[in-house]
Tab-separated table of C-alpha atoms in Angstrom:
chain	number	residue	atom	x	y	z
A	1	MET	CA	125.558	104.290	69.756
A	2	GLU	CA	124.287	107.119	67.760
A	3	ASN	CA	122.123	109.824	69.499
A	4	ALA	CA	118.707	109.788	69.080
A	5	THR	CA	115.306	111.396	70.557
A	6	TYR	CA	111.981	110.283	71.158
A	7	VAL	CA	109.096	110.789	69.323
A	8	SER	CA	108.303	114.610	68.834
A	9	SER	CA	105.651	116.198	71.379
A	10	SER	CA	105.372	118.225	69.384
A	11	LYS	CA	102.949	117.614	65.824
A	12	ASP	CA	104.150	119.144	62.062
A	13	LYS	CA	101.411	121.091	59.897
A	14	GLU	CA	100.512	117.884	58.920
A	15	GLY	CA	99.423	116.422	62.254
A	16	VAL	CA	102.458	114.159	62.390
A	17	GLU	CA	105.082	113.522	65.638
A	18	TRP	CA	109.295	112.752	64.469
A	19	SER	CA	111.991	111.478	65.959
A	20	ALA	CA	116.041	111.785	64.573
A	21	ASN	CA	119.298	110.795	65.045
A	22	PHE	CA	122.074	112.777	64.275
A	23	GLU	CA	125.585	113.678	64.534
A	24	PHE	CA	128.444	113.463	67.160
A	25	TYR	CA	129.948	117.043	65.940
A	26	PRO	CA	128.169	120.321	65.757
A	27	PHE	CA	128.160	122.293	62.737
A	28	PHE	CA	127.212	126.136	63.620
A	29	VAL	CA	127.461	127.032	67.618
A	30	GLY	CA	125.450	130.104	68.046
A	31	LEU	CA	124.950	131.934	70.941
A	32	HIS	CA	121.879	131.100	71.831
A	33	MET	CA	121.555	127.574	69.759
A	34	ILE	CA	124.651	124.439	69.322
A	35	ILE	CA	122.951	123.234	65.304
A	36	TYR	CA	123.973	118.647	64.407
A	37	LYS	CA	122.968	117.923	61.157
A	38	GLY	CA	120.570	114.354	61.484
A	39	LEU	CA	117.965	112.789	59.830
A	40	MET	CA	114.466	113.224	60.954
A	41	PHE	CA	112.160	110.097	60.921
A	42	VAL	CA	108.675	108.473	61.139
A	43	PRO	CA	109.109	105.486	63.881
A	44	GLY	CA	108.410	102.497	61.318
A	45	ILE	CA	108.610	103.913	58.187
A	46	PHE	CA	111.669	103.997	56.779
A	47	PHE	CA	110.934	105.837	53.163
A	48	SER	CA	109.770	109.008	55.676
A	49	LYS	CA	113.407	109.593	56.481
A	50	LYS	CA	114.391	113.457	55.690
A	51	LYS	CA	117.192	115.581	56.236
A	52	ALA	CA	117.270	117.669	59.128
A	53	VAL	CA	118.944	120.349	61.812
A	54	ILE	CA	119.060	119.381	64.937
A	55	LYS	CA	118.794	122.694	68.016
A	56	VAL	CA	120.247	122.652	71.071
A	57	PRO	CA	119.841	125.076	73.657
A	58	ARG	CA	123.340	126.105	74.670
A	59	GLU	CA	121.771	126.462	78.716
A	60	SER	CA	119.229	123.350	78.151
A	61	ILE	CA	117.579	121.834	81.385
A	62	PRO	CA	117.093	118.871	82.224
A	63	ILE	CA	113.207	118.071	81.853
A	64	SER	CA	110.762	115.445	83.350
A	65	GLY	CA	107.740	113.346	80.804
A	66	ASN	CA	106.779	115.680	78.521
A	67	GLU	CA	106.741	119.224	80.323
A	68	CYS	CA	108.775	121.796	78.076
A	69	THR	CA	111.257	123.835	81.057
A	70	SER	CA	113.392	125.399	79.403
A	71	ASP	CA	112.748	129.066	78.292
A	72	ASN	CA	113.893	129.401	74.744
A	73	LEU	CA	112.358	125.983	73.176
A	74	PRO	CA	109.134	127.203	73.824
A	75	GLN	CA	109.718	130.785	72.619
A	76	GLU	CA	111.519	128.714	68.853
A	77	ILE	CA	108.058	127.178	68.631
A	78	SER	CA	105.701	130.361	69.223
A	79	LEU	CA	107.791	132.441	67.147
A	80	SER	CA	107.471	129.807	64.360
A	81	LEU	CA	103.643	129.671	64.654
A	82	LYS	CA	103.276	133.453	64.820
A	83	ALA	CA	105.171	133.449	62.071
A	84	GLU	CA	102.605	131.379	60.163
A	85	GLN	CA	99.156	133.631	61.572
A	86	PHE	CA	100.758	136.600	59.913
A	87	THR	CA	101.984	135.743	57.002
A	88	ASP	CA	98.662	133.460	56.607
A	89	ILE	CA	96.644	137.426	56.632
A	90	TYR	CA	99.403	138.590	54.557
A	91	LEU	CA	98.624	136.224	51.591
A	92	GLN	CA	95.128	136.679	52.229
A	93	SER	CA	95.214	140.634	52.057
A	94	SER	CA	93.966	141.900	48.326
A	95	ASP	CA	97.642	143.735	47.771
A	96	ILE	CA	99.608	141.403	48.419
A	97	LYS	CA	97.249	138.831	45.839
A	98	ASP	CA	97.642	140.497	42.793
A	99	TYR	CA	101.647	140.203	43.227
A	100	THR	CA	101.227	136.737	44.255
A	101	ASP	CA	98.875	136.311	41.311
A	102	LYS	CA	101.619	137.292	39.353
A	103	LYS	CA	103.466	134.088	40.101
A	104	PRO	CA	101.010	130.916	39.927
A	105	GLY	CA	101.408	128.003	42.386
A	106	PHE	CA	103.150	130.370	44.259
A	107	ARG	CA	104.935	129.133	48.407
A	108	LEU	CA	106.080	131.474	51.260
A	109	GLN	CA	105.933	129.298	54.127
A	110	PHE	CA	108.339	129.257	57.664
A	111	THR	CA	109.547	125.963	58.780
A	112	ARG	CA	108.296	124.254	62.491
A	113	PRO	CA	109.931	123.594	65.009
A	114	LEU	CA	109.232	120.320	66.385
A	115	ALA	CA	109.877	119.651	70.053
A	116	THR	CA	111.406	115.867	72.153
A	117	SER	CA	113.789	114.792	73.920
A	118	MET	CA	116.642	112.754	73.977
A	119	GLU	CA	116.594	109.655	74.175
A	120	SER	CA	120.576	107.760	73.563
A	121	VAL	CA	123.889	110.161	73.641
A	122	SER	CA	126.626	108.868	72.151
A	123	GLY	CA	129.578	108.527	74.055
A	124	MET	CA	131.536	110.132	70.789
A	125	ASN	CA	129.972	113.403	71.632
A	126	ASN	CA	132.929	113.410	74.229
A	127	LEU	CA	135.591	113.351	73.269
A	128	CYS	CA	134.040	115.627	69.110
A	129	ARG	CA	132.891	117.934	72.137
A	130	VAL	CA	136.990	118.904	73.287
A	131	PHE	CA	137.640	119.232	69.147
A	132	SER	CA	135.130	121.228	68.839
A	133	ARG	CA	135.078	123.241	72.110
A	134	THR	CA	131.222	122.841	72.007
A	135	PRO	CA	129.960	124.404	75.180
A	136	LYS	CA	127.617	121.950	76.669
A	137	ARG	CA	127.318	118.452	77.558
A	138	LEU	CA	123.969	116.744	75.738
A	139	GLN	CA	122.254	114.851	77.944
A	140	LYS	CA	119.739	112.229	78.125
A	141	GLY	CA	116.797	113.210	78.683
A	142	GLU	CA	117.134	117.420	77.698
A	143	TRP	CA	114.787	118.839	75.323
A	144	ILE	CA	115.109	119.988	71.333
A	145	LEU	CA	114.071	120.972	68.701
A	146	ILE	CA	113.865	119.112	65.614
A	147	GLU	CA	113.109	121.106	61.941
A	148	GLU	CA	113.833	120.013	58.653
A	149	SER	CA	116.416	120.852	56.707
A	150	LEU	CA	115.343	123.785	54.144
A	151	LYS	CA	116.387	122.767	50.032
A	152	GLY	CA	119.451	125.462	48.541
A	153	GLU	CA	121.301	128.093	49.619
A	154	PHE	CA	121.047	129.433	52.656
A	155	HIS	CA	120.446	133.101	53.309
A	156	THR	CA	120.028	136.305	55.623
A	157	PHE	CA	117.195	138.320	53.646
A	158	ILE	CA	116.690	141.080	56.396
A	159	ASP	CA	118.562	140.599	59.292
A	160	SER	CA	117.835	141.519	62.603
A	161	GLN	CA	117.958	145.182	62.726
A	162	GLY	CA	115.926	145.782	59.631
A	163	LYS	CA	118.245	145.532	57.116
A	164	SER	CA	117.389	144.070	53.803
A	165	HIS	CA	120.022	142.045	51.779
A	166	ASN	CA	118.524	142.279	48.434
A	167	ALA	CA	115.109	141.103	50.061
A	168	ASP	CA	112.628	140.084	47.264
A	169	PRO	CA	110.013	143.425	48.407
A	170	LEU	CA	107.401	140.911	49.530
A	171	LEU	CA	109.703	139.545	52.923
A	172	VAL	CA	110.341	143.363	53.272
A	173	ALA	CA	106.475	144.352	53.302
A	174	LEU	CA	105.564	141.010	55.092
A	175	CYS	CA	108.149	142.197	57.900
A	176	HIS	CA	106.216	145.313	57.625
A	177	PHE	CA	102.866	144.252	57.607
A	178	SER	CA	103.123	142.263	60.938
A	179	TYR	CA	104.058	145.482	62.595
A	180	GLU	CA	100.444	147.310	61.344
A	181	ASN	CA	98.793	143.686	62.158
A	182	SER	CA	99.886	143.835	65.728
A	183	ASP	CA	98.929	147.127	66.426
A	184	ASN	CA	102.752	148.125	66.515
A	185	GLU	CA	103.422	146.167	68.986
A	186	LEU	CA	105.855	143.592	67.637
A	187	VAL	CA	107.382	143.671	63.746
A	188	MET	CA	109.054	140.676	62.357
A	189	CYS	CA	112.674	140.227	61.419
A	190	ASN	CA	115.965	137.444	61.344
A	191	ILE	CA	114.022	136.263	57.708
A	192	LYS	CA	116.464	133.892	56.679
A	193	GLY	CA	115.917	131.105	54.139
A	194	VAL	CA	115.610	129.592	50.972
A	195	LYS	CA	114.322	131.314	48.210
A	196	GLY	CA	112.702	128.555	45.278
A	197	GLU	CA	112.006	129.232	41.705
A	198	ASN	CA	108.804	129.404	42.415
A	199	SER	CA	108.816	129.618	46.521
A	200	ILE	CA	110.430	130.981	49.487
A	201	SER	CA	110.967	128.850	52.696
A	202	LEU	CA	111.726	130.413	55.785
A	203	SER	CA	113.563	129.584	59.272
A	204	VAL	CA	112.137	131.157	62.909
A	205	PRO	CA	112.355	134.223	62.851
A	206	ILE	CA	113.131	136.315	65.307
A	207	ILE	CA	110.477	138.833	66.624
A	208	HIS	CA	111.386	142.546	69.086
A	209	SER	CA	107.880	143.353	70.948
A	210	ILE	CA	106.978	146.013	73.082
A	211	ASP	CA	107.030	143.746	76.171
A	212	LYS	CA	109.677	141.340	75.144
A	213	ARG	CA	107.300	138.307	75.082
A	214	TYR	CA	109.612	136.840	73.157
A	215	GLY	CA	112.245	135.315	74.309
A	216	SER	CA	116.097	136.501	74.791
A	217	ARG	CA	116.270	138.189	70.756
A	218	ASP	CA	113.551	140.059	71.524
A	219	GLU	CA	114.438	143.947	71.843
A	220	GLY	CA	111.241	146.123	72.811
A	221	SER	CA	110.759	148.254	71.795
A	222	GLU	CA	114.290	149.393	71.139
A	223	GLY	CA	114.680	146.407	68.421
A	224	ILE	CA	111.033	147.497	66.802
A	225	LYS	CA	112.622	151.813	66.788
A	226	ARG	CA	116.019	150.219	65.092
A	227	PHE	CA	114.186	147.988	63.068
A	228	PHE	CA	112.296	151.201	61.534
A	229	ALA	CA	115.443	152.765	61.138
A	230	ASN	CA	116.734	150.361	58.851
A	231	HIS	CA	113.429	149.777	57.139
A	232	LYS	CA	112.448	151.233	53.261
A	233	CYS	CA	109.258	150.840	52.634
A	234	ASN	CA	108.345	149.628	49.088
A	235	SER	CA	105.090	149.918	47.026
A	236	LEU	CA	103.783	146.619	48.961
A	237	CYS	CA	104.635	148.277	52.327
A	238	ASN	CA	102.003	151.326	50.975
A	239	ASN	CA	98.775	149.905	50.872
A	240	PHE	CA	99.038	149.325	54.934
A	241	ALA	CA	96.634	150.599	57.115
A	242	GLY	CA	98.259	152.786	59.434
A	243	TYR	CA	101.045	153.246	57.732
A	244	SER	CA	102.055	156.725	59.564
A	245	HIS	CA	103.003	155.161	62.539
A	246	SER	CA	105.832	153.205	61.107
A	247	ALA	CA	106.885	156.909	59.825
A	248	THR	CA	106.550	158.078	63.446
A	249	PHE	CA	109.149	155.564	64.875
A	250	ARG	CA	111.510	156.516	62.031
A	251	LYS	CA	110.957	159.299	62.774
A	252	SER	CA	112.540	158.937	66.736
A	253	VAL	CA	115.023	157.257	66.161
A	254	SER	CA	116.542	160.042	63.568
């Protein structure tokens, strides 16, 4: 028996529900999530299979029916949806369109995690858990996430503190834009993913918000201040209305 999920209770951008099977041994154990490699598929459609990552919260809560009760999982989904919202508005702004029009067919997108629960748990997990020192035991019925694997070399472009690591100017400005577009209430960061020849595909970001509503990694106003202490504006940033607000944030931590 393998690790398998029920059909997802949430849908992808095309309105499709997915299931997944995944390995016994995690390939990454983080502070918040344990991540496994697997395959996602549309039930009954063999050729729909594609590589996926399965995210399991370190402190999950069993659920009944389709009700989600784990704090981490709704946050992952809401973060992704918020990132999509910012990106759609951002790419339609005239100055950004002038920049992207130089790259015909260019795509900038965030993955959308799908929420589901465990249908079956392999007995091999207990053995693998001992060798991998995985801090939790998978349980039938617990709430997890399915996320499509990004193809290519995974890279952190902008970290959670606002530091750029050879990030495309478009991504640097996107983070700044999230602050201005939210009326200075939040900033999007921890921008990670894969850059292709004519596309950038990103995983779920972190958001720091004034009221700390985006989960355990949301560092609130202090996170926003640290972001702007490290953020270096480029020519795309300079086009945003309210630019002086971010300058004020930088001065407050200097």
